[in-house]
Amino acid sequence: EAGVAQSPRYKIIEKRQSVAFWCNPISGHATLYWYQQILGQGPKLLIQFQNNGVVDDSQLPKDRFSAERLKGVDSTLKIQPAKLEDSAVYLCASTRRPGGMSGELFFGEGSRLTVL
Amino acid sequence: LAKTTQPISMDSYEGQEVNITCSHNNIATNDYITWYQQFPSQGPRFIIQGYKTKVTNEVASLFIPADRKSSTLSLPRVSLSDTAVYYCLVGDGPVDTGRRALTFGSGTRLQVQP
């Protein structure tokens, strides 16, 4: 089966600009996650969707980050305006069942953001 | 909140068995223990998952004691290609909601040398 698709793979922007990342999960996977991974650290959960509803966005910096999952399939993560500390890899993952309940996460290759 | 603690790094040589232990003192009754592997410039990849006792698949074994407060990932006969970061995860969130997102710690950086 096709894996989790993400785009773009790389993006370089200047601070205060905006950027959007796209994710297409594995077909049939109801749960979708966005993680932020800063160099040298483990992935940090930003937001979790169950179908098209938000389950957990407690760690999403809502003043600048937004995410949506229209129709319960594809998802978009947006940053506006970007700050230097947003430089990271943004990972999308999906699973059939909510994580932590025997649900294996399938990750995309990530989108690497560099903010200058 | 469930939190995991792992060694920051480990070194090994090709052909050796590597055991990485993770502590998770606050694991909840419904939580599974999951291990992921991550290579540079790639997303994490599922290795193995267990609830209790021992689980074995084609790449690794997972040992979980009765109290489930720790777990050990065992990689038999490692090769250079096993050089990666290994993450131990348990569910993290309100148990009664049934919505438990997985939280990654800092992981263990395994370096395999020839």
XYZ file of C-alpha atoms in Angstrom:
230
model
C 0.000 0.000 0.000
C 1.089 3.565 -0.564
C 2.674 5.285 2.414
C 2.033 8.666 3.964
C 2.778 11.386 1.423
C 4.063 14.804 2.408
C 5.021 17.894 0.482
C 7.101 19.868 0.057
C 10.151 17.972 1.234
C 12.133 21.130 1.778
C 11.177 24.747 2.269
C 13.269 27.805 3.021
C 11.560 31.027 4.014
C 12.373 34.227 5.819
C 10.976 34.990 9.247
C 7.505 36.498 9.255
C 6.647 34.754 6.001
C 4.034 32.021 5.816
C 4.323 28.374 4.788
C 1.983 25.441 4.344
C 2.635 21.725 4.442
C 0.423 19.053 2.985
C -0.143 15.470 4.071
C -2.024 12.613 2.470
C -2.375 9.716 4.914
C -2.656 6.049 4.113
C -6.059 5.223 2.698
C -8.535 4.250 5.381
C -6.537 5.662 8.264
C -8.894 7.643 10.454
C -6.313 9.201 12.757
C -3.767 11.729 11.555
C -1.009 13.457 13.472
C 1.346 16.335 12.868
C 4.642 16.259 14.741
C 7.409 18.831 14.909
C 10.958 17.522 15.181
C 13.714 19.962 15.997
C 17.234 18.820 15.208
C 18.547 16.475 17.910
C 15.175 16.047 19.610
C 12.359 13.542 19.437
C 9.184 14.367 17.530
C 6.762 16.584 19.434
C 3.045 16.190 18.833
C 1.377 19.324 17.482
C -2.099 18.118 16.654
C -4.120 14.927 16.375
C -7.174 14.461 14.151
C -9.751 11.713 14.331
C -11.434 11.790 10.917
C -11.953 15.537 10.421
C -12.246 16.439 14.088
C -9.468 17.701 16.347
C -8.722 15.343 19.235
C -5.727 17.091 20.746
C -4.145 20.417 19.829
C -2.879 21.342 23.274
C 0.717 21.762 22.068
C -0.083 23.657 18.884
C 1.035 27.321 19.071
C -2.312 28.597 17.931
C -1.184 32.183 17.531
C 0.825 31.172 14.480
C 0.069 27.546 13.644
C -3.140 26.206 12.184
C -4.136 22.848 10.793
C -7.151 21.399 9.110
C -8.276 18.081 7.777
C -11.100 18.615 5.386
C -13.270 15.606 4.555
C -11.259 13.495 6.944
C -8.503 12.671 4.449
C -5.770 15.152 3.476
C -4.440 17.626 5.990
C -2.673 20.963 5.809
C -0.461 22.540 8.458
C 0.147 26.265 8.157
C 2.563 28.577 9.914
C 1.963 32.315 9.737
C 4.081 34.240 10.546
C 7.094 31.969 10.862
C 9.768 32.478 13.498
C 13.364 31.329 13.537
C 12.544 28.687 16.152
C 10.056 27.063 13.779
C 12.962 25.601 11.831
C 12.337 21.880 12.098
C 11.084 18.832 10.281
C 7.314 18.544 10.223
C 6.218 14.935 10.250
C 2.799 13.639 9.379
C 1.666 10.244 10.625
C -1.490 8.208 10.344
C -2.989 5.140 11.953
C -6.180 3.153 11.829
C -6.754 3.535 15.523
C -5.881 6.170 18.093
C -2.256 5.977 19.095
C -1.334 4.233 22.311
C -4.065 1.642 21.879
C -2.088 -0.863 19.798
C -2.164 1.495 16.852
C 1.017 1.513 14.775
C 1.910 4.954 13.450
C 2.981 5.262 9.846
C 5.117 8.316 9.211
C 5.830 10.270 6.099
C 9.355 11.394 5.230
C 8.691 14.844 6.618
C 8.930 18.410 5.410
C 12.084 20.225 6.428
C 11.553 23.903 7.131
C 14.368 26.399 7.421
C 13.472 29.887 8.609
C 16.128 32.548 7.935
C 1.314 11.712 32.301
C 3.214 8.714 31.076
C 6.845 9.595 30.469
C 9.695 7.474 29.232
C 13.368 7.513 30.154
C 16.029 5.993 27.930
C 19.814 6.171 27.728
C 20.913 9.018 25.481
C 23.348 6.919 23.494
C 24.813 3.447 23.141
C 27.722 2.011 21.188
C 28.044 -1.491 19.858
C 29.911 -3.572 17.303
C 28.606 -5.546 14.406
C 27.319 -8.975 15.354
C 26.622 -8.120 18.969
C 23.264 -8.170 20.698
C 22.054 -4.768 21.828
C 19.573 -4.230 24.634
C 17.997 -0.817 25.138
C 15.992 -0.365 28.307
C 13.224 2.153 28.767
C 11.538 3.077 32.017
C 7.897 4.160 32.115
C 6.832 4.236 35.748
C 3.437 5.848 35.130
C 2.233 3.529 32.400
C -1.543 3.179 32.355
C -3.459 -0.075 32.290
C -4.543 0.337 28.671
C -1.181 1.472 27.340
C 0.847 -0.516 24.898
C 4.604 -0.083 24.678
C 5.882 0.730 21.231
C 9.376 1.136 19.821
C 10.300 3.122 16.754
C 13.513 3.458 14.757
C 14.535 6.622 12.983
C 17.269 7.147 10.403
C 18.486 10.618 9.468
C 16.167 12.467 7.094
C 13.412 9.898 7.511
C 10.297 9.603 9.619
C 10.244 7.111 12.504
C 9.513 3.518 11.575
C 7.619 1.032 13.732
C 9.756 -1.796 15.111
C 7.726 -3.670 17.673
C 4.863 -3.319 20.109
C 3.848 -5.208 23.217
C 1.625 -5.166 26.250
C 3.244 -7.674 28.599
C 5.785 -10.514 28.784
C 7.694 -11.044 25.555
C 7.052 -10.216 21.951
C 9.296 -11.245 19.078
C 9.229 -10.414 15.399
C 11.680 -10.750 12.538
C 13.792 -7.779 13.620
C 13.608 -7.508 17.411
C 12.329 -8.790 20.724
C 10.575 -6.812 23.392
C 10.737 -7.860 27.022
C 8.214 -6.441 29.474
C 8.292 -7.395 33.170
C 5.132 -8.093 35.118
C 4.909 -4.609 36.615
C 5.259 -3.050 33.104
C 7.251 -0.147 34.520
C 10.056 -0.799 32.093
C 10.719 -2.558 28.833
C 13.784 -3.741 26.948
C 14.232 -3.724 23.210
C 16.632 -6.435 22.098
C 18.322 -6.275 18.695
C 20.116 -9.528 17.880
C 23.361 -9.399 15.941
C 23.313 -5.738 14.943
C 24.808 -4.513 11.713
C 26.025 -1.101 10.597
C 22.590 -0.410 9.143
C 21.071 -0.564 12.631
C 22.781 2.721 13.475
C 19.808 4.953 14.234
C 17.820 6.592 16.999
C 15.438 4.312 18.873
C 12.365 5.673 20.633
C 10.276 4.035 23.329
C 6.680 5.245 23.538
C 3.672 4.636 25.703
C 0.271 6.276 25.502
C 0.108 9.734 27.007
C -3.169 11.353 27.856
C -6.354 10.968 29.863
C -7.138 7.285 30.085
C -10.893 7.719 30.350
C -11.144 9.585 27.069
C -9.673 6.743 25.093
C -7.671 9.299 23.133
C -4.061 8.733 23.849
C -1.548 10.351 21.561
C 1.942 8.929 21.545
C 4.661 11.094 23.029
C 8.234 10.693 21.902
C 11.116 11.213 24.294
C 14.620 12.071 23.194
C 15.395 8.516 22.174
C 18.571 6.441 22.294
C 21.189 7.037 19.629
C 22.724 3.686 18.742
C 26.051 3.701 16.959
C 27.182 0.378 15.511
C 30.817 0.124 14.555
C 32.552 -2.447 12.376
